[in-house]
Amino acid sequence: MVMSSPPLSPPADPQTSVTPTPPPLGAGGFLRWMWRQLTSMRTALILLFCLAIAAIPGSVLPQRGTDPVLVQEWIDNAPTWGPVLDRLGFFDVYAAPWFAAIYLLLFISVIGCVLPRTMHHIRALRTNPPPAPRRLERLAEYRRFELSTDSDLSTAGQSTVTLDAVASDLKSRRWRVSRGDNEHGGWVAAEKGYSRETGNLLFHAALIFLLLAISYGAIFGWRGNVIVREGGGFSNTLTQYDAWGGGRLVSGDALDPFSITLTDFKVEFERDESQRGSPLLFEADVIVQPAPGEEEFTDVIRVNEPLSLDGAKVFLVGHGYAPRMIVRDAEGRAVYDDASIVLPQDGNQTSIGVIKAPDALPQLGFQSLFLPTAAVDNVRGPHSVFPDADDPAMFVSAWIGDLGLDNGVPQSVYRLDTETMTQIGLEAMRPGDVWDLPDGVGSIEFVDVQRWASFQIAHDPGKEPALIAAGVALVGLMLSLFVKRRRVWVRTSQTDSGATVVEIAALARHDEADLADDVNAVQATAEGGAR
Amino acid sequence: MTSASLAEWSNAAVYASMVVLTLSMVAFAVNFSARGTRGTQRSATVTTAMPIAVAVGAGGNEPVASPVAEVIDDPRGRRAGNIGLALAWLAFGLLLLGTTLRGVWAGRVPWGNMYEYSLSSAVAILGVYLIWSTRRDLRFLGLLVTGATLLTLGLAVTVLYTEAAQLVPALKSWWLIIHVSAAAVCGGAFTVAAAMAGLYLWRERAERKNSVTGSVAKLPTASKLDMMTYRILAFAFPLWTFAVIAGAIWAENAWGRYWGWDPKETWAFITWVIYAGYLHARATAGWRGRRAAYIALLGWVSFLINYFGVNLFVNSLHSYAGV
């Protein structure tokens, strides 16, 4: 499937035949018929539209790749259709087999069309333009005029001089020119704009390479997410990531051993009434060590300014709060002392978090609702009204019992399994507050508020090839749309009275071109060359 | 000038532009409906939409049928069209002024939220049309283009209006200027092309039924309309390709991946695929003409879904609407 202009020759190729022929009998014939159908422009067009339609569900339904939690909610809320759609791949459309089938068929169709056309084009590049058709006057752009007789030259001489002038002029303007003579005079045939087809083929070939580059990046690339608290750090090993995904041929053990420390995280939010709360500034000050033993350097990571390291880029993708909490048991022993990460639930950073103190006896667990700028109303209950920590408060619910950590089932650090626990109280706290838990089982202290930043660290070896392929595709596309492929013929003959008649005609190989300029130029040369 | 009065001047310029645009639309409507003295039509042989490409060597082709002659002599309509065009230029100048003042007021490029996008889109629609109209007689298109621009502006000042605010960090990049301006110009071109394709379908139907009378007779021939639709889409498609590539480069820089099937990206892809389909359809037997025009309209719908739908109704990384 290549964007094509109507061929100059009669439509012999199956691409343009109108009625599809029925499949012939026999395996070989049937395969050939299938191949012709697949590589026909009509099939390619239908596949293009299938691709467009197939892409739509991914923009309507939540997708696993971007929001797995939302996907699960959706499925839970639609017990009939959810699992069915899930099995059909509708929550991971762009990795679904049917989506892949469409674009792979499309690309096979492209290859099946590009290859023969490339061969054809290479042949055309080596062939001279064919002589003028017998009836030039049938062409859209046609001129016919007589040269004024010249006393110094015979008619034949005048014809030769004219054609020579036209031919050399066209050659100097980079037309491909062929020249011939016949009993009445002679002819010049010229063609230009081969780069239209070159660009066309380049565009389609570049799209194939783009797909290969994307696949290469998917196979050899990896991506991980990590949350880092102020003052904390992380090093690039698999165990330190909160989430990590790599291509099929990536070993998680051989990541580049850089490490990063988050020294400071700055945020600013719009305080004016209009668009209040929208972020103005995110800035992460970091200390980077490219490899153990190597020299450290400082850097600032901003939203549009990732940190580029050997083989990976570090992007700032999110932020939140980490209130520092101390949990003490009945004896006053600190069994938990850490800045605990809470996860934002809305644009004003109303956040939830969990604290687990397995070393307390019995075990203690806390669910917390953290509000950087606290407000309480009857409809929404406690919530945050501004994303910055202007007036932080925390609603803590305390649980006692068995945290369920010892039964070997992995647990999320952001979720408290309350099945084997009992709620013992609920308290609103401000920084500095200490809440003595009921029955003297211990206490919890809200010390102060820190921030965390989340980073995405990505390595995609396919992105540079993909960019090059996309650039080549764009150049090819522009050549194929803006270059005019056209032929010009000039033919001389004699009238009965012995005067030299010049005929000029031009033909575009696609119906968009305006050829008057070309014909005017040739006419000027023909008239001038005869003098 | 204080910043508050800059904002007022910006709004005043936009409103003034809307008033002038309304007058321009009225003038174009007169241009379209005025009855001139109609001559007889020379030939009604053009029933197919496409100019027949002359096949060399195929031999025996029928000579190319000459297009239906436009024989309406209509001085009043012509004058109205000229007035409409002049008013459209004036409205364009006012709109450009209003948009620029908005940018000066905000201290950045004027596309930080949906209101500003819409202003810029209106500039793009009108700009593409007016610049093109310096090279061709496009007065027949004026009614639809001024209508589309007015609708865009009307939505902007009523539903989408927002006070200027600073850019969120994700938008602070040079790519904002490159990516969004390219997309906005494409939006203008897609809109003009859709108007053209719609008129093509009208005219083509009239020609097929051999009833080219009334307003439809004022349109260029179907084959000319088809050609003009193609020309503008042949300009817009590479630009759209560029806008998508620029967006991918920016996304790589801001979000850590160049393509993530975010709804905006998905619909940009769908739009791209549909217009690619349009270009292929024009080169495929059985798909030229009417079907190609429907595809061009479909591409525009897809662009609109991407522009309004994704910004307002879908949770997307591109939701900067600020409404």
PDB file of C-alpha atoms in Angstrom, chain A residues 187-308:
ATOM      1  CA  TRP A 187      11.532  15.206 -30.497  1.00  0.00           C
ATOM      2  CA  VAL A 188      12.684  15.831 -26.960  1.00  0.00           C
ATOM      3  CA  ALA A 189      11.167  13.977 -24.031  1.00  0.00           C
ATOM      4  CA  ALA A 190      11.950  15.044 -20.496  1.00  0.00           C
ATOM      5  CA  GLU A 191      10.848  13.955 -17.066  1.00  0.00           C
ATOM      6  CA  LYS A 192      11.346  15.464 -13.666  1.00  0.00           C
ATOM      7  CA  GLY A 193      10.220  14.939 -10.101  1.00  0.00           C
ATOM      8  CA  TYR A 194      11.404  11.375  -9.507  1.00  0.00           C
ATOM      9  CA  SER A 195      11.901  12.327  -5.856  1.00  0.00           C
ATOM     10  CA  ARG A 196       8.109  12.291  -5.478  1.00  0.00           C
ATOM     11  CA  GLU A 197       8.131   8.513  -5.722  1.00  0.00           C
ATOM     12  CA  THR A 198      11.444   8.315  -3.822  1.00  0.00           C
ATOM     13  CA  GLY A 199       9.844  10.293  -1.000  1.00  0.00           C
ATOM     14  CA  ASN A 200       6.739   8.149  -1.128  1.00  0.00           C
ATOM     15  CA  LEU A 201       8.750   4.942  -0.781  1.00  0.00           C
ATOM     16  CA  LEU A 202      10.972   6.534   1.866  1.00  0.00           C
ATOM     17  CA  PHE A 203       7.895   7.502   3.900  1.00  0.00           C
ATOM     18  CA  HIS A 204       6.497   3.993   3.916  1.00  0.00           C
ATOM     19  CA  ALA A 205       9.882   2.379   4.550  1.00  0.00           C
ATOM     20  CA  ALA A 206      10.468   4.810   7.440  1.00  0.00           C
ATOM     21  CA  LEU A 207       7.149   3.792   8.988  1.00  0.00           C
ATOM     22  CA  ILE A 208       8.305   0.166   8.955  1.00  0.00           C
ATOM     23  CA  PHE A 209      11.553   1.207  10.639  1.00  0.00           C
ATOM     24  CA  LEU A 210       9.586   3.255  13.148  1.00  0.00           C
ATOM     25  CA  LEU A 211       7.664   0.135  14.150  1.00  0.00           C
ATOM     26  CA  LEU A 212      10.940  -1.799  14.409  1.00  0.00           C
ATOM     27  CA  ALA A 213      12.473   0.965  16.567  1.00  0.00           C
ATOM     28  CA  ILE A 214       9.451   0.968  18.867  1.00  0.00           C
ATOM     29  CA  SER A 215       9.648  -2.826  19.199  1.00  0.00           C
ATOM     30  CA  TYR A 216      13.410  -2.649  19.832  1.00  0.00           C
ATOM     31  CA  GLY A 217      12.803  -0.108  22.599  1.00  0.00           C
ATOM     32  CA  ALA A 218      10.087  -2.301  24.092  1.00  0.00           C
ATOM     33  CA  ILE A 219      12.329  -5.364  24.109  1.00  0.00           C
ATOM     34  CA  PHE A 220      15.526  -3.769  25.395  1.00  0.00           C
ATOM     35  CA  GLY A 221      14.157  -0.846  27.429  1.00  0.00           C
ATOM     36  CA  TRP A 222      13.026  -0.640  31.015  1.00  0.00           C
ATOM     37  CA  ARG A 223      11.167   1.777  33.222  1.00  0.00           C
ATOM     38  CA  GLY A 224      10.841   2.077  36.964  1.00  0.00           C
ATOM     39  CA  ASN A 225       9.121   4.289  39.488  1.00  0.00           C
ATOM     40  CA  VAL A 226      10.410   5.224  42.868  1.00  0.00           C
ATOM     41  CA  ILE A 227       9.275   7.525  45.651  1.00  0.00           C
ATOM     42  CA  VAL A 228      12.061   9.371  47.456  1.00  0.00           C
ATOM     43  CA  ARG A 229      11.593  11.403  50.631  1.00  0.00           C
ATOM     44  CA  GLU A 230      13.459  14.624  51.252  1.00  0.00           C
ATOM     45  CA  GLY A 231      16.857  13.695  52.631  1.00  0.00           C
ATOM     46  CA  GLY A 232      16.458  10.175  51.319  1.00  0.00           C
ATOM     47  CA  GLY A 233      17.967   8.600  48.265  1.00  0.00           C
ATOM     48  CA  PHE A 234      17.883   5.586  46.065  1.00  0.00           C
ATOM     49  CA  SER A 235      20.288   3.621  43.961  1.00  0.00           C
ATOM     50  CA  ASN A 236      19.495   2.051  40.636  1.00  0.00           C
ATOM     51  CA  THR A 237      18.947  -1.543  41.623  1.00  0.00           C
ATOM     52  CA  LEU A 238      15.809  -3.548  41.140  1.00  0.00           C
ATOM     53  CA  THR A 239      15.035  -3.909  44.850  1.00  0.00           C
ATOM     54  CA  GLN A 240      14.839  -0.159  45.386  1.00  0.00           C
ATOM     55  CA  TYR A 241      12.050   0.431  42.902  1.00  0.00           C
ATOM     56  CA  ASP A 242       8.412   0.619  43.904  1.00  0.00           C
ATOM     57  CA  ALA A 243       7.490  -0.519  40.421  1.00  0.00           C
ATOM     58  CA  TRP A 244       9.694  -1.746  37.649  1.00  0.00           C
ATOM     59  CA  GLY A 245       9.017  -3.101  34.207  1.00  0.00           C
ATOM     60  CA  GLY A 246      11.495  -4.218  31.633  1.00  0.00           C
ATOM     61  CA  GLY A 247      11.478  -5.604  28.149  1.00  0.00           C
ATOM     62  CA  ARG A 248      11.779  -9.291  27.441  1.00  0.00           C
ATOM     63  CA  LEU A 249      15.532  -9.165  26.961  1.00  0.00           C
ATOM     64  CA  VAL A 250      16.438  -6.870  29.850  1.00  0.00           C
ATOM     65  CA  SER A 251      18.131  -8.257  32.877  1.00  0.00           C
ATOM     66  CA  GLY A 252      17.190  -6.371  36.014  1.00  0.00           C
ATOM     67  CA  ASP A 253      20.502  -7.344  37.590  1.00  0.00           C
ATOM     68  CA  ALA A 254      22.701  -5.351  35.268  1.00  0.00           C
ATOM     69  CA  LEU A 255      21.337  -1.818  35.674  1.00  0.00           C
ATOM     70  CA  ASP A 256      23.756   1.093  35.673  1.00  0.00           C
ATOM     71  CA  PRO A 257      24.800   1.546  39.309  1.00  0.00           C
ATOM     72  CA  PHE A 258      24.062   5.249  39.777  1.00  0.00           C
ATOM     73  CA  SER A 259      22.522   6.663  42.930  1.00  0.00           C
ATOM     74  CA  ILE A 260      20.596   9.827  43.726  1.00  0.00           C
ATOM     75  CA  THR A 261      19.947  11.721  46.948  1.00  0.00           C
ATOM     76  CA  LEU A 262      17.011  14.141  47.162  1.00  0.00           C
ATOM     77  CA  THR A 263      18.313  17.050  49.224  1.00  0.00           C
ATOM     78  CA  ASP A 264      15.405  19.425  48.778  1.00  0.00           C
ATOM     79  CA  PHE A 265      12.066  19.499  47.006  1.00  0.00           C
ATOM     80  CA  LYS A 266      10.473  22.863  46.253  1.00  0.00           C
ATOM     81  CA  VAL A 267       6.853  23.376  45.246  1.00  0.00           C
ATOM     82  CA  GLU A 268       4.806  26.488  44.647  1.00  0.00           C
ATOM     83  CA  PHE A 269       1.127  26.777  43.905  1.00  0.00           C
ATOM     84  CA  GLU A 270      -1.079  29.485  42.467  1.00  0.00           C
ATOM     85  CA  ARG A 271      -2.623  31.440  45.343  1.00  0.00           C
ATOM     86  CA  ASP A 272      -4.714  33.847  43.290  1.00  0.00           C
ATOM     87  CA  GLU A 273      -8.405  33.081  43.152  1.00  0.00           C
ATOM     88  CA  SER A 274      -8.263  32.164  39.486  1.00  0.00           C
ATOM     89  CA  GLN A 275      -6.947  28.628  39.041  1.00  0.00           C
ATOM     90  CA  ARG A 276      -6.091  28.553  42.728  1.00  0.00           C
ATOM     91  CA  GLY A 277      -4.039  25.555  43.645  1.00  0.00           C
ATOM     92  CA  SER A 278      -2.627  24.836  40.206  1.00  0.00           C
ATOM     93  CA  PRO A 279       1.076  24.101  40.439  1.00  0.00           C
ATOM     94  CA  LEU A 280       3.602  26.750  39.460  1.00  0.00           C
ATOM     95  CA  LEU A 281       6.907  25.142  40.328  1.00  0.00           C
ATOM     96  CA  PHE A 282       8.298  21.710  41.050  1.00  0.00           C
ATOM     97  CA  GLU A 283      12.015  21.479  41.642  1.00  0.00           C
ATOM     98  CA  ALA A 284      14.029  18.591  42.997  1.00  0.00           C
ATOM     99  CA  ASP A 285      17.564  19.335  44.163  1.00  0.00           C
ATOM    100  CA  VAL A 286      19.556  16.154  43.933  1.00  0.00           C
ATOM    101  CA  ILE A 287      23.065  14.860  44.481  1.00  0.00           C
ATOM    102  CA  VAL A 288      24.015  12.334  41.849  1.00  0.00           C
ATOM    103  CA  GLN A 289      26.687   9.682  41.952  1.00  0.00           C
ATOM    104  CA  PRO A 290      27.065   8.142  38.480  1.00  0.00           C
ATOM    105  CA  ALA A 291      28.704   4.983  39.869  1.00  0.00           C
ATOM    106  CA  PRO A 292      30.092   3.866  43.230  1.00  0.00           C
ATOM    107  CA  GLY A 293      33.418   5.545  43.857  1.00  0.00           C
ATOM    108  CA  GLU A 294      32.864   8.182  41.201  1.00  0.00           C
ATOM    109  CA  GLU A 295      32.640  11.865  41.930  1.00  0.00           C
ATOM    110  CA  GLU A 296      29.278  13.251  43.028  1.00  0.00           C
ATOM    111  CA  PHE A 297      27.631  16.268  41.476  1.00  0.00           C
ATOM    112  CA  THR A 298      24.499  18.276  42.187  1.00  0.00           C
ATOM    113  CA  ASP A 299      21.648  18.787  39.767  1.00  0.00           C
ATOM    114  CA  VAL A 300      18.150  20.163  39.665  1.00  0.00           C
ATOM    115  CA  ILE A 301      15.406  18.021  38.125  1.00  0.00           C
ATOM    116  CA  ARG A 302      12.334  19.870  36.898  1.00  0.00           C
ATOM    117  CA  VAL A 303       9.234  18.664  35.110  1.00  0.00           C
ATOM    118  CA  ASN A 304      10.508  19.418  31.624  1.00  0.00           C
ATOM    119  CA  GLU A 305      14.172  19.002  32.519  1.00  0.00           C
ATOM    120  CA  PRO A 306      15.011  15.382  33.308  1.00  0.00           C
ATOM    121  CA  LEU A 307      18.407  14.279  34.508  1.00  0.00           C
ATOM    122  CA  SER A 308      20.281  12.417  31.788  1.00  0.00           C
TER     123      SER A 308
END
